[in-house]
Coordinates of C-alpha atoms (C1' of nucleotides) in Angstrom, one line a residue:
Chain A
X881 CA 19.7 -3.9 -26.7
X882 CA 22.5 -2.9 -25.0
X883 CA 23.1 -2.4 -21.0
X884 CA 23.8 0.8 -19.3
X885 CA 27.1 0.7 -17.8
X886 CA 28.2 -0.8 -15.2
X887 CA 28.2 2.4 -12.7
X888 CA 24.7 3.4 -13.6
X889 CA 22.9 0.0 -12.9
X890 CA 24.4 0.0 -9.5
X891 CA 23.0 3.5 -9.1
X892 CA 19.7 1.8 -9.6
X893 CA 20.0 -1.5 -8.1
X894 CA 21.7 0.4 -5.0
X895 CA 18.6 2.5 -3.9
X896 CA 17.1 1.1 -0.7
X897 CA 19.1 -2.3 -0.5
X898 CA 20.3 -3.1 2.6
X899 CA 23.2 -5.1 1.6
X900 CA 24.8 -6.8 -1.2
X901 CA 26.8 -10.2 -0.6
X902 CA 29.2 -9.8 -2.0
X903 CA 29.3 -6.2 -4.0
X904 CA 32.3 -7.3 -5.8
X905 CA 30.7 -10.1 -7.6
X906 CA 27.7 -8.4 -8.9
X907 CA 29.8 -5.6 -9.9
X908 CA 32.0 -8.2 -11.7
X909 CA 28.6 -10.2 -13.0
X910 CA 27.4 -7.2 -14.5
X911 CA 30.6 -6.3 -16.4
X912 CA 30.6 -9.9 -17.5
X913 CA 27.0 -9.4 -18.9
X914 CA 27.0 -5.8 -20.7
X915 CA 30.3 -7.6 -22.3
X916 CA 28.1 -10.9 -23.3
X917 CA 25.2 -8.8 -23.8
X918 CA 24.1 -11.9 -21.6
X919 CA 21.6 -10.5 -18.9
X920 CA 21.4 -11.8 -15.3
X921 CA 19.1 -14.2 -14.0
X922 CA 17.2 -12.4 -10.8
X923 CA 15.7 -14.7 -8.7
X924 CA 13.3 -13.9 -6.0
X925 CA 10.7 -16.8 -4.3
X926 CA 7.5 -16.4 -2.7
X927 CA 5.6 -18.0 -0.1
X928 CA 1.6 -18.5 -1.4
X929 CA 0.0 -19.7 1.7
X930 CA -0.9 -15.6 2.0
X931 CA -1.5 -14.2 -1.1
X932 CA -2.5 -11.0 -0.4
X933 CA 0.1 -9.0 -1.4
X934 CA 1.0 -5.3 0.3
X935 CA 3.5 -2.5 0.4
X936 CA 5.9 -4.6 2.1
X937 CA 6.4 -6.9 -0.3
X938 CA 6.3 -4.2 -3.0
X939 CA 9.9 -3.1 -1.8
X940 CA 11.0 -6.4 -3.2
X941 CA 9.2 -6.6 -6.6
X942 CA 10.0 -3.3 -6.9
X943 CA 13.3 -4.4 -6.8
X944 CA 12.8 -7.0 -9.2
X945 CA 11.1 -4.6 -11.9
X946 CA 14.1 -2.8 -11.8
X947 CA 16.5 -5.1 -13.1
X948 CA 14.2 -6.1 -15.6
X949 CA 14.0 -2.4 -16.4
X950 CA 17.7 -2.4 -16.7
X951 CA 17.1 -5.3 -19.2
X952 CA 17.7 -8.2 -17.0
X953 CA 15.7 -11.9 -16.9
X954 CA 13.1 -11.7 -13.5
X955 CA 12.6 -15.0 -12.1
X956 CA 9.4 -15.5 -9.7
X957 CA 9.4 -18.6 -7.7
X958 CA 6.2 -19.8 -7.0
X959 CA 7.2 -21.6 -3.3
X960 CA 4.7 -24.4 -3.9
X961 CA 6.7 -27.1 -2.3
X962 CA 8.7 -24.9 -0.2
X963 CA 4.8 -23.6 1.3
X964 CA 3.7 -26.6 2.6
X965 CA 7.1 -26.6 4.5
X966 CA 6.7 -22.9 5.9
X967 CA 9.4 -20.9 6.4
X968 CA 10.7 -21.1 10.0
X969 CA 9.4 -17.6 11.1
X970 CA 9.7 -18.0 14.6
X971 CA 5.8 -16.9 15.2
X972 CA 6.2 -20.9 15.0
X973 CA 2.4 -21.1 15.0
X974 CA 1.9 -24.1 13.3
X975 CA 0.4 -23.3 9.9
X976 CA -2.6 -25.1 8.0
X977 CA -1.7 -27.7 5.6
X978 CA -2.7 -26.2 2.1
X979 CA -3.6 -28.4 -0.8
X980 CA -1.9 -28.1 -3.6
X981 CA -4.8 -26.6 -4.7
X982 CA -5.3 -23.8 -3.1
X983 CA -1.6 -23.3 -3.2
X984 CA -1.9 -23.1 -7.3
X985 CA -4.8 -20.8 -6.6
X986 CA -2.8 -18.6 -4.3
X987 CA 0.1 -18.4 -6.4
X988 CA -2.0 -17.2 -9.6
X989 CA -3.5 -14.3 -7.2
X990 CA -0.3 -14.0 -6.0
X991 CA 1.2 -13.4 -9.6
X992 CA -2.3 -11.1 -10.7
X993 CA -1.0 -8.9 -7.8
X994 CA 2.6 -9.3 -8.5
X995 CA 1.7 -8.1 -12.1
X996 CA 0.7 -4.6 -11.1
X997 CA 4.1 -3.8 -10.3
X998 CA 6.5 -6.6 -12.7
X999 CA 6.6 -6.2 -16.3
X1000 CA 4.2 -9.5 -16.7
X1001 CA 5.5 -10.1 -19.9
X1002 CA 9.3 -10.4 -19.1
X1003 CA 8.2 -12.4 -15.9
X1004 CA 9.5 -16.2 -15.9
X1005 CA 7.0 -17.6 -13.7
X1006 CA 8.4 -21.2 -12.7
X1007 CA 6.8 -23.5 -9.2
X1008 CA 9.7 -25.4 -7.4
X1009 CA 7.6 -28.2 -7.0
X1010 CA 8.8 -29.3 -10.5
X1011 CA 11.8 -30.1 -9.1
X1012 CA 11.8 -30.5 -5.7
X1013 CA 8.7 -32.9 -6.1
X1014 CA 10.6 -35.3 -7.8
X1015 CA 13.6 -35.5 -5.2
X1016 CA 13.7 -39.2 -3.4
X1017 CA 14.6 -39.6 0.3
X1018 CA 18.2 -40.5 -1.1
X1019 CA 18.3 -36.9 -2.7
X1020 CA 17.3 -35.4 0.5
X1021 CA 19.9 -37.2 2.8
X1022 CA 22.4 -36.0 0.1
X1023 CA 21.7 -32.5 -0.2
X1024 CA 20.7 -32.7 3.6
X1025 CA 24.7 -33.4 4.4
X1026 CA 25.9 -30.9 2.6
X1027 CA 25.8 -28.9 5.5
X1028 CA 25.8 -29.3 9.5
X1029 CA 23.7 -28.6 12.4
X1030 CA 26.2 -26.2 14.1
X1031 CA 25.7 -24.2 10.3
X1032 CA 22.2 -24.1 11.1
X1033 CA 21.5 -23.2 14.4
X1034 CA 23.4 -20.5 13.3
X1035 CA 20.8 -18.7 12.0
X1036 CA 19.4 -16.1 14.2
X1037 CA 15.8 -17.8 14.5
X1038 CA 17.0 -21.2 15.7
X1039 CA 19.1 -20.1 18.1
X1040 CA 16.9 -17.9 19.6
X1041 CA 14.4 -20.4 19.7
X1042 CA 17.2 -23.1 21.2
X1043 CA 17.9 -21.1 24.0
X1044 CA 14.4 -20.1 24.9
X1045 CA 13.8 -24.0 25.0
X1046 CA 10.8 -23.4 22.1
X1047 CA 10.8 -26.4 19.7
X1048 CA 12.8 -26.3 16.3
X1049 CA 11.2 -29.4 13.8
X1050 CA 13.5 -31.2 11.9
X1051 CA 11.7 -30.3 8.9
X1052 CA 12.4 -26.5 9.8
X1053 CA 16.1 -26.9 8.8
X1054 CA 15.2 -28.4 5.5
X1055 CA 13.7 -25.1 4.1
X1056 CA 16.6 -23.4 4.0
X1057 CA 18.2 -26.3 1.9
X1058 CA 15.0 -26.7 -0.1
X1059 CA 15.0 -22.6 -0.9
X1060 CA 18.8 -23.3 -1.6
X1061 CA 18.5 -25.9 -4.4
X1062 CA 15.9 -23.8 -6.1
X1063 CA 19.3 -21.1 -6.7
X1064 CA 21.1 -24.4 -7.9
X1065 CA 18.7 -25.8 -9.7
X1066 CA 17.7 -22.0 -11.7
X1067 CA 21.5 -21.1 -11.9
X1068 CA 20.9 -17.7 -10.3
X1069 CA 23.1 -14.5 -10.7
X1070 CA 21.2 -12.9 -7.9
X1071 CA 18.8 -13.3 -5.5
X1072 CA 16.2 -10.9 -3.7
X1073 CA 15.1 -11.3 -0.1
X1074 CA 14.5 -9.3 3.0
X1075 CA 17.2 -9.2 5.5
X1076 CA 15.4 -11.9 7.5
X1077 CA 16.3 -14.4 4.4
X1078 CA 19.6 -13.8 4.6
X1079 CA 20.7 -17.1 6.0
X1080 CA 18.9 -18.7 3.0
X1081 CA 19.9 -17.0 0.5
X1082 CA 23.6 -17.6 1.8
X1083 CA 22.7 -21.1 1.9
X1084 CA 22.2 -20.6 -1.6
X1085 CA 25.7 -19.4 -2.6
X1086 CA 27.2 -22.2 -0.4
X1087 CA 24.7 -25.0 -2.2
X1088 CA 25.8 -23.1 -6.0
X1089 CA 29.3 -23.9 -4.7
X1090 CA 29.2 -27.4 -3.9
X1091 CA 27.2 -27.9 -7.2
X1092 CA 30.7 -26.2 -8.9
X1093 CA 28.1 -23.5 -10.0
X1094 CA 29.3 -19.4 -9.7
X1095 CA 27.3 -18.3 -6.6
X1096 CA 24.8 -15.8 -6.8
X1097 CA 24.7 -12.5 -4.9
X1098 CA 22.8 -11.9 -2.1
X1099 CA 20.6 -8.6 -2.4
X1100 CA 18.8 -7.8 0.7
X1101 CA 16.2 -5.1 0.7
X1102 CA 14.7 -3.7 4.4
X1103 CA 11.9 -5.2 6.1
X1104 CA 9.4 -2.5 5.6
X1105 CA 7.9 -1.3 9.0
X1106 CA 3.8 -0.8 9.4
X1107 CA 1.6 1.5 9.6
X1108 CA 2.3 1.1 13.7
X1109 CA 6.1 2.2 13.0
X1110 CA 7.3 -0.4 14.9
X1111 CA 7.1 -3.9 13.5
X1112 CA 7.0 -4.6 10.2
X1113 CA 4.7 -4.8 8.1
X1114 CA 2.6 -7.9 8.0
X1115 CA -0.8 -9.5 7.6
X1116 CA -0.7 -10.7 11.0
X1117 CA 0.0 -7.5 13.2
X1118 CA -2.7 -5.5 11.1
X1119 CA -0.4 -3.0 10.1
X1120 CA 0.1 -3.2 6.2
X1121 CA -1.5 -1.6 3.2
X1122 CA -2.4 -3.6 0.1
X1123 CA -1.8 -3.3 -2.8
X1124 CA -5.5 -3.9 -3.9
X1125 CA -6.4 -1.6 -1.4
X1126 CA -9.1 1.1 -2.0
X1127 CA -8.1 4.8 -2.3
X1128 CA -9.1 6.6 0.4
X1129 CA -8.3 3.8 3.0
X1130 CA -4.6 3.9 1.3
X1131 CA -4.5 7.2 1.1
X1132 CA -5.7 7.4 5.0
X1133 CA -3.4 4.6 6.1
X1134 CA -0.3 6.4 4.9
X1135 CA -0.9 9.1 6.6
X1136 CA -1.1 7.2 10.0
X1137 CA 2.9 6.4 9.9
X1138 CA 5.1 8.2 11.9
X1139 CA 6.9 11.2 10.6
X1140 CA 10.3 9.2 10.7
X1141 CA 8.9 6.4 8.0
X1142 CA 7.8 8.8 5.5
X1143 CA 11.2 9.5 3.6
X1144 CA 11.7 5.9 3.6
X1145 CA 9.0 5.4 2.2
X1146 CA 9.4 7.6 -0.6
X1147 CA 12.7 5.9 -1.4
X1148 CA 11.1 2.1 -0.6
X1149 CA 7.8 2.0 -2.4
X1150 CA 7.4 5.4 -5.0
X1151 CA 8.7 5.8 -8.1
X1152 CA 9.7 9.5 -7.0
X1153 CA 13.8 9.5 -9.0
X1154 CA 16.6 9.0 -6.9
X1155 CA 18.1 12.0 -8.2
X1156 CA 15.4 13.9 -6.2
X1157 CA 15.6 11.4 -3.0
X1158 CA 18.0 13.8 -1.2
X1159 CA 15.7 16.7 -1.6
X1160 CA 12.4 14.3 -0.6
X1161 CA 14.5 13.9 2.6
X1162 CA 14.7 17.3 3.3
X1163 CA 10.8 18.1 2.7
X1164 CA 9.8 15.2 5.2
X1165 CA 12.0 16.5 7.8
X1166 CA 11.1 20.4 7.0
X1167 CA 7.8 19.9 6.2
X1168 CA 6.3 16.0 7.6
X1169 CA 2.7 17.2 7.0
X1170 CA 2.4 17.9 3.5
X1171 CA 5.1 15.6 2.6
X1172 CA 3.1 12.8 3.9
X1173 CA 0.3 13.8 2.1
X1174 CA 2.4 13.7 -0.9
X1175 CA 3.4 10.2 -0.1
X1176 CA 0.3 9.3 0.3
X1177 CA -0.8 11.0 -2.8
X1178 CA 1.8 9.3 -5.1
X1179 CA 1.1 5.9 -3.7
X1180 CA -2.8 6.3 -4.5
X1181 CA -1.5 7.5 -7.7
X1182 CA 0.5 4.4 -8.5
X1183 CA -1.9 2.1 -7.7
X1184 CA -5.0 3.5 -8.7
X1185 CA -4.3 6.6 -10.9
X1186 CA -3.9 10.3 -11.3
X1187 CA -7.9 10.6 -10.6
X1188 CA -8.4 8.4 -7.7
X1189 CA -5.3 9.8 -6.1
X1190 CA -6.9 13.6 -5.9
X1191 CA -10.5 12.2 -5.2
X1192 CA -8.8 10.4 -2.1
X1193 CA -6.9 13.8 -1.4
X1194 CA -10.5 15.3 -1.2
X1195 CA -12.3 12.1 0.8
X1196 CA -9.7 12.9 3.7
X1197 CA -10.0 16.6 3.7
X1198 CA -13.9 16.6 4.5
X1199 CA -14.1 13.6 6.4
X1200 CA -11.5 13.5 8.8
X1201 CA -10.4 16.8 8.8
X1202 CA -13.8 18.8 8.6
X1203 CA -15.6 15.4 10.0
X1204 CA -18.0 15.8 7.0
X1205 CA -20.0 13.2 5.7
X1206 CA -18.9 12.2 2.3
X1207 CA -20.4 13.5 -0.7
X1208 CA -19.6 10.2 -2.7
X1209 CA -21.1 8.4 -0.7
X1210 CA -23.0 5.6 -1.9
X1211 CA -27.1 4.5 -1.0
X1212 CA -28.0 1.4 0.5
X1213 CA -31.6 0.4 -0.7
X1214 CA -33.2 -1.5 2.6
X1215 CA -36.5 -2.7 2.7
X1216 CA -38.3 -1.2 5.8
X1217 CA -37.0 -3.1 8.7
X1218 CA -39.3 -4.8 11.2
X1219 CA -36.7 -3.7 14.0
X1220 CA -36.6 -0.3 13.6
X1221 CA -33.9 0.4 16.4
X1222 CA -30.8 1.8 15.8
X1223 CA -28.5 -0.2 16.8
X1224 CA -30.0 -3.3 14.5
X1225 CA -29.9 -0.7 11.7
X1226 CA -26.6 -0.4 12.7
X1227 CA -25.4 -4.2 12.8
X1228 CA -27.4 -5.4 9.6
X1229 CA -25.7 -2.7 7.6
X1230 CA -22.0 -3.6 8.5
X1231 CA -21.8 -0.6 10.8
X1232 CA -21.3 -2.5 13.8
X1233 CA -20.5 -6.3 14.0
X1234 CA -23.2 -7.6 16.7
X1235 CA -26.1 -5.2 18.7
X1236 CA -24.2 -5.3 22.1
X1237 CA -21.2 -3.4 19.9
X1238 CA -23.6 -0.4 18.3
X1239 CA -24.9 0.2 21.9
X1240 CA -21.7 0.7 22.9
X1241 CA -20.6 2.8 20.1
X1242 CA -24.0 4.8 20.2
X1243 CA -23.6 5.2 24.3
X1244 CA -19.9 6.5 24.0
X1245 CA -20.9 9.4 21.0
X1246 CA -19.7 7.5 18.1
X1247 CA -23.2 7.6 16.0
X1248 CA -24.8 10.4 14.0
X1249 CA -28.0 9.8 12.2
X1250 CA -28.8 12.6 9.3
X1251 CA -25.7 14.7 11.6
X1252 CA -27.3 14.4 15.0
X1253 CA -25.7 12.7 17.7
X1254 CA -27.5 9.7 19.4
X1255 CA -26.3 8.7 22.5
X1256 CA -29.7 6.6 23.5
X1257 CA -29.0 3.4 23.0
X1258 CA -32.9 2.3 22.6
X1259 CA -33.2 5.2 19.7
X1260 CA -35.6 4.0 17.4
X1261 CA -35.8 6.4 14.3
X1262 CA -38.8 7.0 12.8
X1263 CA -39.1 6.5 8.8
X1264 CA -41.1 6.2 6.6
X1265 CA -40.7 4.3 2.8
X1266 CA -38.8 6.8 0.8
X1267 CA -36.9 8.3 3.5
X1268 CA -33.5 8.3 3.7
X1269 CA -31.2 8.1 6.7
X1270 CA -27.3 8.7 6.8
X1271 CA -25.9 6.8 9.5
X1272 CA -22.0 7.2 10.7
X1273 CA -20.4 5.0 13.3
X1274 CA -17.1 6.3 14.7
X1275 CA -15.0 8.2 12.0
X1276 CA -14.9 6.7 8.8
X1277 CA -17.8 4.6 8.9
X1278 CA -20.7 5.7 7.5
X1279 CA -24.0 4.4 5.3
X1280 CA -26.5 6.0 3.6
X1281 CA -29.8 4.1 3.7
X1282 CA -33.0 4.4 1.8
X1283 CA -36.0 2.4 2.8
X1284 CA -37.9 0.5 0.3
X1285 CA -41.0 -0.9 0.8
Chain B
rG527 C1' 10.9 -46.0 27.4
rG528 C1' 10.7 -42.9 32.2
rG529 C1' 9.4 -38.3 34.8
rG530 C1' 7.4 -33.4 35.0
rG531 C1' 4.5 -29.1 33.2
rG532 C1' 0.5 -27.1 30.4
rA533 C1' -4.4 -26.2 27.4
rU534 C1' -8.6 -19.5 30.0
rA535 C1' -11.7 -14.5 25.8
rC536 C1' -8.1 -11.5 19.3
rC537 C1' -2.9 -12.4 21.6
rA538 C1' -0.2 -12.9 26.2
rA539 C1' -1.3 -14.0 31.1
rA540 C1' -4.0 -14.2 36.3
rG541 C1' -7.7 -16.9 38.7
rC542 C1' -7.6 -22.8 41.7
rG543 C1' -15.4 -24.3 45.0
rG544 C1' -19.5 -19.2 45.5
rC545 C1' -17.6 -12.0 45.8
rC546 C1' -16.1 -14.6 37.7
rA547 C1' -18.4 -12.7 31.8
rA548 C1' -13.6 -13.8 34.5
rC549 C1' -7.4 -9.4 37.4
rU550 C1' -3.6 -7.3 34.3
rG551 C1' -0.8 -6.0 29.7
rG552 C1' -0.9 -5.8 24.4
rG553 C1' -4.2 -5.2 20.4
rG554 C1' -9.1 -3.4 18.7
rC555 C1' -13.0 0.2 19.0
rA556 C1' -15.0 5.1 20.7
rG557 C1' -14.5 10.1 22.8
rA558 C1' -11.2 14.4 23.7
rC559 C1' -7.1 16.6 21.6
rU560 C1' -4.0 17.1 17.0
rG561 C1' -1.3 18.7 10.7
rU562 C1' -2.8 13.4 10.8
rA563 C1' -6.5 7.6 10.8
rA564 C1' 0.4 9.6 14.9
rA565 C1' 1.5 10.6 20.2
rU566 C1' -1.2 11.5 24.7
rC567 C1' -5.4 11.2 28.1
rU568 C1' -10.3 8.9 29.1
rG569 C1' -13.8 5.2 28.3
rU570 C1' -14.9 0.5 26.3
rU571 C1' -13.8 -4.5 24.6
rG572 C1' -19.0 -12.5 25.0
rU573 C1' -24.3 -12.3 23.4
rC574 C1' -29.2 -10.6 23.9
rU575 C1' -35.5 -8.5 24.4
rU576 C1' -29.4 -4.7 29.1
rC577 C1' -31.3 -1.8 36.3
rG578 C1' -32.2 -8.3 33.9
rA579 C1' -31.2 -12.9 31.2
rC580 C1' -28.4 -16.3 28.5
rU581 C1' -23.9 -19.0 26.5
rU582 C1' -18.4 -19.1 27.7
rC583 C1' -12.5 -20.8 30.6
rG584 C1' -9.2 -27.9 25.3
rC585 C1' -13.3 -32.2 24.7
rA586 C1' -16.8 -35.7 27.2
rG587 C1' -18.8 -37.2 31.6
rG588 C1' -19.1 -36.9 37.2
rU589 C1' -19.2 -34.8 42.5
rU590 C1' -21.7 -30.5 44.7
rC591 C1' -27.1 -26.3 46.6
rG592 C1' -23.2 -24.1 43.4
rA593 C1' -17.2 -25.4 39.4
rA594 C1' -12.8 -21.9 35.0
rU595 C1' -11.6 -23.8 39.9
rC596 C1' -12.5 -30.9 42.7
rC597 C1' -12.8 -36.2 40.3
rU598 C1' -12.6 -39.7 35.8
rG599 C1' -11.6 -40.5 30.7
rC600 C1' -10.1 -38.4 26.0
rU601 C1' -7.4 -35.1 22.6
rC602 C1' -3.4 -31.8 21.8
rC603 C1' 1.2 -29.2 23.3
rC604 C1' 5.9 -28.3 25.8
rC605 C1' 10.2 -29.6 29.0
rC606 C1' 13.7 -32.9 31.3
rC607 C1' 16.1 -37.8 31.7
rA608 C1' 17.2 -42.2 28.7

RNA sequence: GGGGGGAUACCAAAGCGGCCAACUGGGGCAGACUGUAAAUCUGUUGUCUUCGACUUCGCAGGUUCGAAUCCUGCUCCCCCCA
């Protein structure tokens, strides 16, 4: 099982990072390693308190699957100590205390998801409560002066936050130590983070150091940017993709991102080969249409299959493009409602998420019923049992109800 | 320990006795337009039995014909000094 040289895993582990601290080293761990035939150990931690995973965090497993492609030993960090510190983000909202419960919970969705991109079976799985649960207060004051406050307020975060007079807990500052003993306490060769982990995966190296430990590299992979092409992507903003998501909503999604993301999207989160990056590039910029289309394409593809990736393809062409109503779509058996108005049709089948919303929709032309627009908000139609009445709410909402008796 | 400031709808932020379901911006939703679920423009954005009614402005009381706006207590948050 031997490595690939040198030169050629770089060529893989280079695509899309950001920035290697230092270059050097890894170059010079990897020669050590194809001489040992002793891989590397690739650590990468993650935060459970959202477990919902989506492209953005794919850029970094992906990452991770390929060093273990290029035979090397994948560490996942389940953060289930360092969670119920949360990361210093500097949303600062103050975050709800999970129970170690839900935090196992989370971090076994977390991994389901993970698996879909990892090779599962070459996956160390490990939770740094094991050892940062049994730390005493002595342990913490120890590893707590191994570095200073001027050190930390460093970091980009804190000082921002000091100069605009927003609080910094004490306990904020310990994350960064707490995510740094996990590298000690693993021995890693490298780890993975975004570039907004930088600061703790340095912190990292410098606690390897004191420890008399070889320091591992710092690999840092892009913050990928929404579906808004402005901020990243995140949970919180509304802007992301999951992983889990459904076909045509990823397939639609995609396509909402500005022209400018799309080739960085293709090198980020597709399996499209580097050799052919250069000419992807090209296409985007000659051609941003159809190449987004193919992004979106490929991603359906990798997620959900050859099948569901065309059927998507399909689902966008007649809805949104020929504003047809979907031949897939499926019927809603309904017993014969009492209130037979619209708009109550409308909120008691998901279409609309209170009455005073469907009127609104139905009074600003967002409703067809059976392809005829209703604009009167006191519409009652008339059915019968057996009838059947397609319903669409804006443009990629519809229902298709049958009345029972 | 002392002093000061604040809590308003999804977020931010006005309002400081009636004209407030509450300015404005962001976000969301809809319509037009478009290669697009982008950009732009327009409308809309508490609930309901919608030309009207009802419940909202940290929580609980009180003053008043009438309070998000005044008073009292409580909870939480931030800043400054020590």
């Amino acid at each position: 099982m031997g490595f690939l040289p040198v030169e050629e895993q770089m060529a893989v582990i280079r695509r899309g990072v950001v920035e290697i601290v230092p270059e050097a080293e890894l170059v010079a761990k990897l020669e050590r390693s194809r001489a040992t035939g002793k891989p590397l150990r690739i650590k990468l931690g993650c935060d459970p308190t959202r477990p919902d995973l989506h492209l953005g965090h794919s850029v970094i497993l992906r990452k991770l699957r390929q060093f273990q492609d290029l035979g090397h030993h994948a560490i996942l960090i389940i953060g289930d100590f360092t969670g119920m510190i949360g990361d210093p983000t500097g949303q600062n909202k103050t975050r709800p205390a999970l129970t170690i419960e839900d935090v196992r919970r989370n971090g076994e969705t977390y991994f389901e998801q993970a698996a879909r991109i990892l090779d599962p079976a070459k996956t160390e799985i490990v939770h740094n409560s094991a050892w940062l649960g049994t730390m005493t207060f002595i342990d913490v004051i120890r590893l707590a002066s191994k570095t200073t406050v001027a050190r930390m307020i460093e970091r980009d975060d804190f000082t921002k936050r000091f100069q605009a007079n927003e609080p910094i807990s004490l306990h904020e500052f310990l994350y960064p130590l707490a995510q740094g003993q996990d590298s000690v306490h693993l021995r890693s060769d490298v780890e993975l983070g975004g570039t907004d982990q930088k600061f703790n995966l340095l912190m990292g190296r410098a606690l390897q150091k004191e420890d008399g430990q070889e320091p591992q590299v710092a690999l840092l992979m892009p913050l990928l940017e929404g579906t808004d092409g402005v901020q990243k992507m995140s949970k919180s903003y509304d802007n992301y993709i999951g992983i889990d998501e459904a076909p045509n909503d990823m397939y639609g999604k995609t396509l909402r991102i500005t022209d400018a993301q799309t080739a960085g999207w293709f090198e980020l989160l597709t399996d499209v080969p580097t050799a052919d990056l250069a000419a992807v590039r090209a296409r985007c910029a000659a051609d941003p249409r159809n190449a987004k289309h193919d992004l979106a394409w490929t991603l359906v593809r990798m997620y959900h299959g050859t099948e569901a990736a065309d059927a998507a393809r399909a689902h966008f062409e007649r809805t949104v493009i020929q504003k047809e109503v979907p031949t897939d779509l499926e019927t809603t058996e309904v017993p014969l409602p009492e209130d037979g108005r619209l708009v109550a049709l409308m909120a008691a089948n998901g279409l609309a998420p209170s009455l005073s919303e469907a009127r609104r929709l139905v009074q600003q032309g967002g409703v067809t019923v059976n392809d005829l627009k209703i604009t009167d908000p006191a519409f009652v139609p008339e059915v019968a049992v057996g009838d059947a009445l397609v319903i669409k709410a804006g443009k990629r909402k519809f229902v298709r109800l049958r009345f029972v008796g």
